[in-house]
GROMACS .gro file of N, CA, C and O in nm:
model
  260
    1MET      N    1   0.084  -0.118   0.000
    1MET     CA    2   0.000   0.000   0.000
    1MET      C    3   0.089   0.125   0.000
    1MET      O    4   0.186   0.134   0.071
    2SER      N    5   0.053   0.219  -0.083
    2SER     CA    6   0.131   0.342  -0.095
    2SER      C    7   0.108   0.433   0.024
    2SER      O    8   0.005   0.429   0.089
    3HIS      N    9   0.207   0.518   0.047
    3HIS     CA   10   0.197   0.620   0.150
    3HIS      C   11   0.198   0.755   0.079
    3HIS      O   12   0.275   0.777  -0.014
    4PHE      N   13   0.111   0.844   0.123
    4PHE     CA   14   0.098   0.975   0.059
    4PHE      C   15   0.144   1.085   0.154
    4PHE      O   16   0.122   1.078   0.274
    5SER      N   17   0.210   1.186   0.097
    5SER     CA   18   0.259   1.297   0.178
    5SER      C   19   0.243   1.428   0.101
    5SER      O   20   0.208   1.428  -0.016
    6VAL      N   21   0.275   1.538   0.167
    6VAL     CA   22   0.257   1.672   0.110
    6VAL      C   23   0.393   1.730   0.075
    6VAL      O   24   0.488   1.721   0.153
    7ARG      N   25   0.401   1.788  -0.042
    7ARG     CA   26   0.522   1.856  -0.087
    7ARG      C   27   0.485   1.994  -0.141
    7ARG      O   28   0.380   2.010  -0.202
    8HIS      N   29   0.572   2.090  -0.123
    8HIS     CA   30   0.552   2.224  -0.179
    8HIS      C   31   0.614   2.226  -0.317
    8HIS      O   32   0.727   2.182  -0.335
    9SER      N   33   0.539   2.277  -0.413
    9SER     CA   34   0.588   2.280  -0.551
    9SER      C   35   0.666   2.407  -0.577
    9SER      O   36   0.616   2.518  -0.554
   10THR      N   37   0.786   2.393  -0.627
   10THR     CA   38   0.865   2.509  -0.669
   10THR      C   39   0.863   2.524  -0.821
   10THR      O   40   0.912   2.623  -0.874
   11ALA      N   41   0.804   2.429  -0.889
   11ALA     CA   42   0.798   2.433  -1.035
   11ALA      C   43   0.712   2.547  -1.085
   11ALA      O   44   0.732   2.598  -1.194
   12ASN      N   45   0.616   2.591  -1.005
   12ASN     CA   46   0.525   2.697  -1.046
   12ASN      C   47   0.555   2.826  -0.970
   12ASN      O   48   0.464   2.896  -0.928
   13ALA      N   49   0.680   2.857  -0.953
   13ALA     CA   50   0.721   2.974  -0.875
   13ALA      C   51   0.673   3.105  -0.938
   13ALA      O   52   0.661   3.206  -0.868
   14SER      N   53   0.643   3.106  -1.067
   14SER     CA   54   0.599   3.228  -1.133
   14SER      C   55   0.453   3.262  -1.102
   14SER      O   56   0.409   3.373  -1.128
   15GLN      N   57   0.377   3.167  -1.048
   15GLN     CA   58   0.237   3.193  -1.015
   15GLN      C   59   0.227   3.271  -0.885
   15GLN      O   60   0.315   3.264  -0.800
   16GLN      N   61   0.118   3.343  -0.870
   16GLN     CA   62   0.097   3.425  -0.751
   16GLN      C   63   0.076   3.339  -0.627
   16GLN      O   64   0.125   3.372  -0.520
   17ALA      N   65   0.001   3.231  -0.639
   17ALA     CA   66  -0.032   3.147  -0.524
   17ALA      C   67   0.062   3.027  -0.514
   17ALA      O   68   0.103   2.972  -0.616
   18PRO      N   69   0.097   2.987  -0.394
   18PRO     CA   70   0.178   2.867  -0.379
   18PRO      C   71   0.095   2.744  -0.414
   18PRO      O   72  -0.028   2.748  -0.416
   19GLU      N   73   0.162   2.636  -0.446
   19GLU     CA   74   0.092   2.513  -0.479
   19GLU      C   75   0.145   2.401  -0.391
   19GLU      O   76   0.266   2.381  -0.379
   20TRP      N   77   0.054   2.330  -0.327
   20TRP     CA   78   0.088   2.218  -0.241
   20TRP      C   79   0.041   2.090  -0.309
   20TRP      O   80  -0.071   2.083  -0.358
   21LEU      N   81   0.128   1.991  -0.313
   21LEU     CA   82   0.099   1.867  -0.382
   21LEU      C   83   0.082   1.752  -0.283
   21LEU      O   84   0.159   1.741  -0.188
   22VAL      N   85  -0.015   1.666  -0.308
   22VAL     CA   86  -0.025   1.539  -0.236
   22VAL      C   87   0.035   1.437  -0.330
   22VAL      O   88  -0.012   1.420  -0.443
   23VAL      N   89   0.142   1.373  -0.286
   23VAL     CA   90   0.217   1.283  -0.373
   23VAL      C   91   0.230   1.143  -0.315
   23VAL      O   92   0.225   1.124  -0.193
   24ASP      N   93   0.247   1.047  -0.404
   24ASP     CA   94   0.278   0.910  -0.367
   24ASP      C   95   0.423   0.906  -0.319
   24ASP      O   96   0.505   0.988  -0.358
   25GLU      N   97   0.456   0.807  -0.237
   25GLU     CA   98   0.590   0.795  -0.182
   25GLU      C   99   0.698   0.784  -0.291
   25GLU      O  100   0.814   0.819  -0.268
   26HIS      N  101   0.662   0.741  -0.409
   26HIS     CA  102   0.758   0.728  -0.519
   26HIS      C  103   0.803   0.863  -0.575
   26HIS      O  104   0.902   0.870  -0.646
   27TYR      N  105   0.729   0.969  -0.545
   27TYR     CA  106   0.760   1.103  -0.596
   27TYR      C  107   0.899   1.150  -0.553
   27TYR      O  108   0.969   1.216  -0.630
   28ASP      N  109   0.941   1.113  -0.432
   28ASP     CA  110   1.073   1.156  -0.384
   28ASP      C  111   1.186   1.090  -0.462
   28ASP      O  112   1.293   1.150  -0.479
   29GLU      N  113   1.163   0.969  -0.513
   29GLU     CA  114   1.264   0.900  -0.593
   29GLU      C  115   1.264   0.952  -0.737
   29GLU      O  116   1.370   0.969  -0.797
   30THR      N  117   1.145   0.972  -0.792
   30THR     CA  118   1.129   1.017  -0.930
   30THR      C  119   1.019   1.122  -0.933
   30THR      O  120   0.901   1.089  -0.938
   31PRO      N  121   1.056   1.250  -0.927
   31PRO     CA  122   0.954   1.356  -0.925
   31PRO      C  123   0.883   1.370  -1.060
   31PRO      O  124   0.913   1.456  -1.141
   32ASP      N  125   0.791   1.279  -1.084
   32ASP     CA  126   0.717   1.272  -1.209
   32ASP      C  127   0.570   1.304  -1.180
   32ASP      O  128   0.519   1.269  -1.074
   33ASP      N  129   0.502   1.368  -1.275
   33ASP     CA  130   0.362   1.405  -1.256
   33ASP      C  131   0.271   1.286  -1.227
   33ASP      O  132   0.167   1.303  -1.165
   34ARG      N  133   0.309   1.168  -1.270
   34ARG     CA  134   0.223   1.051  -1.246
   34ARG      C  135   0.208   1.018  -1.098
   34ARG      O  136   0.117   0.948  -1.058
   35TRP      N  137   0.301   1.067  -1.013
   35TRP     CA  138   0.295   1.040  -0.869
   35TRP      C  139   0.219   1.149  -0.793
   35TRP      O  140   0.202   1.139  -0.673
   36ILE      N  141   0.174   1.254  -0.862
   36ILE     CA  142   0.096   1.361  -0.798
   36ILE      C  143  -0.049   1.318  -0.793
   36ILE      O  144  -0.111   1.292  -0.897
   37MET      N  145  -0.104   1.309  -0.674
   37MET     CA  146  -0.243   1.268  -0.658
   37MET      C  147  -0.339   1.385  -0.665
   37MET      O  148  -0.448   1.374  -0.719
   38SER      N  149  -0.300   1.501  -0.608
   38SER     CA  150  -0.384   1.620  -0.613
   38SER      C  151  -0.300   1.744  -0.587
   38SER      O  152  -0.190   1.736  -0.534
   39ARG      N  153  -0.357   1.859  -0.625
   39ARG     CA  154  -0.291   1.989  -0.607
   39ARG      C  155  -0.384   2.078  -0.526
   39ARG      O  156  -0.505   2.076  -0.545
   40HIS      N  157  -0.323   2.159  -0.436
   40HIS     CA  158  -0.403   2.244  -0.347
   40HIS      C  159  -0.337   2.380  -0.332
   40HIS      O  160  -0.215   2.393  -0.336
   41ALA      N  161  -0.420   2.481  -0.309
   41ALA     CA  162  -0.370   2.617  -0.285
   41ALA      C  163  -0.327   2.635  -0.140
   41ALA      O  164  -0.244   2.721  -0.111
   42PHE      N  165  -0.382   2.552  -0.051
   42PHE     CA  166  -0.352   2.567   0.091
   42PHE      C  167  -0.291   2.439   0.147
   42PHE      O  168  -0.337   2.329   0.118
   43GLU      N  169  -0.188   2.456   0.228
   43GLU     CA  170  -0.118   2.342   0.287
   43GLU      C  171  -0.211   2.256   0.371
   43GLU      O  172  -0.204   2.133   0.368
   44GLU      N  173  -0.301   2.321   0.446
   44GLU     CA  174  -0.392   2.247   0.535
   44GLU      C  175  -0.482   2.152   0.456
   44GLU      O  176  -0.509   2.040   0.498
   45GLU      N  177  -0.531   2.199   0.341
   45GLU     CA  178  -0.615   2.114   0.256
   45GLU      C  179  -0.537   1.993   0.206
   45GLU      O  180  -0.587   1.882   0.202
   46ALA      N  181  -0.413   2.017   0.166
   46ALA     CA  182  -0.329   1.909   0.116
   46ALA      C  183  -0.301   1.808   0.226
   46ALA      O  184  -0.304   1.686   0.202
   47GLU      N  185  -0.276   1.856   0.348
   47GLU     CA  186  -0.250   1.765   0.460
   47GLU      C  187  -0.372   1.678   0.490
   47GLU      O  188  -0.358   1.559   0.516
   48MET      N  189  -0.492   1.738   0.486
   48MET     CA  190  -0.614   1.661   0.512
   48MET      C  191  -0.635   1.556   0.403
   48MET      O  192  -0.675   1.443   0.431
   49GLU      N  193  -0.606   1.591   0.278
   49GLU     CA  194  -0.621   1.496   0.168
   49GLU      C  195  -0.522   1.381   0.183
   49GLU      O  196  -0.557   1.265   0.162
   50ALA      N  197  -0.398   1.411   0.220
   50ALA     CA  198  -0.298   1.305   0.241
   50ALA      C  199  -0.342   1.212   0.354
   50ALA      O  200  -0.329   1.089   0.342
   51GLU      N  201  -0.393   1.268   0.461
   51GLU     CA  202  -0.442   1.185   0.572
   51GLU      C  203  -0.556   1.094   0.527
   51GLU      O  204  -0.561   0.977   0.561
   52ARG      N  205  -0.647   1.149   0.448
   52ARG     CA  206  -0.759   1.070   0.398
   52ARG      C  207  -0.710   0.955   0.310
   52ARG      O  208  -0.753   0.841   0.323
   53LEU      N  209  -0.615   0.985   0.220
   53LEU     CA  210  -0.562   0.881   0.132
   53LEU      C  211  -0.484   0.775   0.208
   53LEU      O  212  -0.478   0.659   0.166
   54ASN      N  213  -0.425   0.815   0.321
   54ASN     CA  214  -0.350   0.720   0.403
   54ASN      C  215  -0.440   0.638   0.496
   54ASN      O  216  -0.392   0.558   0.574
   55GLY      N  217  -0.571   0.661   0.488
   55GLY     CA  218  -0.665   0.583   0.566
   55GLY      C  219  -0.703   0.644   0.699
   55GLY      O  220  -0.776   0.586   0.777
   56ASP      N  221  -0.655   0.765   0.728
   56ASP     CA  222  -0.691   0.834   0.852
   56ASP      C  223  -0.794   0.940   0.819
   56ASP      O  224  -0.763   1.058   0.806
   57ASP      N  225  -0.918   0.898   0.800
   57ASP     CA  226  -1.021   0.992   0.764
   57ASP      C  227  -1.117   1.019   0.880
   57ASP      O  228  -1.234   1.042   0.862
   58SER      N  229  -1.064   1.020   1.002
   58SER     CA  230  -1.148   1.041   1.120
   58SER      C  231  -1.192   1.187   1.131
   58SER      O  232  -1.295   1.217   1.193
   59ALA      N  233  -1.117   1.280   1.075
   59ALA     CA  234  -1.154   1.421   1.081
   59ALA      C  235  -1.233   1.458   0.956
   59ALA      O  236  -1.192   1.425   0.845
   60PRO      N  237  -1.347   1.522   0.971
   60PRO     CA  238  -1.424   1.562   0.853
   60PRO      C  239  -1.352   1.667   0.771
   60PRO      O  240  -1.272   1.745   0.825
   61ILE      N  241  -1.378   1.670   0.643
   61ILE     CA  242  -1.315   1.769   0.555
   61ILE      C  243  -1.358   1.908   0.600
   61ILE      O  244  -1.475   1.933   0.625
   62GLY      N  245  -1.259   1.998   0.610
   62GLY     CA  246  -1.288   2.136   0.650
   62GLY      C  247  -1.280   2.157   0.801
   62GLY      O  248  -1.300   2.266   0.848
   63SER      N  249  -1.247   2.053   0.877
   63SER     CA  250  -1.237   2.071   1.022
   63SER      C  251  -1.104   2.134   1.058
   63SER      O  252  -1.005   2.117   0.988
   64ALA      N  253  -1.100   2.205   1.165
   64ALA     CA  254  -0.977   2.269   1.212
   64ALA      C  255  -0.912   2.180   1.317
   64ALA      O  256  -0.980   2.118   1.398
   65ASP      N  257  -0.781   2.174   1.313
   65ASP     CA  258  -0.707   2.095   1.414
   65ASP      C  259  -0.690   2.174   1.540
   65ASP      O  260  -0.681   2.290   1.545
   0.00000   0.00000   0.00000
């Protein structure tokens, strides 16, 4: 089973908003678009999505920690 984590994208540095990626564990070995599961404008959203994909979906979407 894959493990998903959050990475900050520097590839889109020219854009106004930062981009946070939820990636498969293979992304660190080979930073290829196929390992990107989703893209988010906010780090918190990306973290919640990674937790959900990792099977920890006890917190509802949009909840504050």
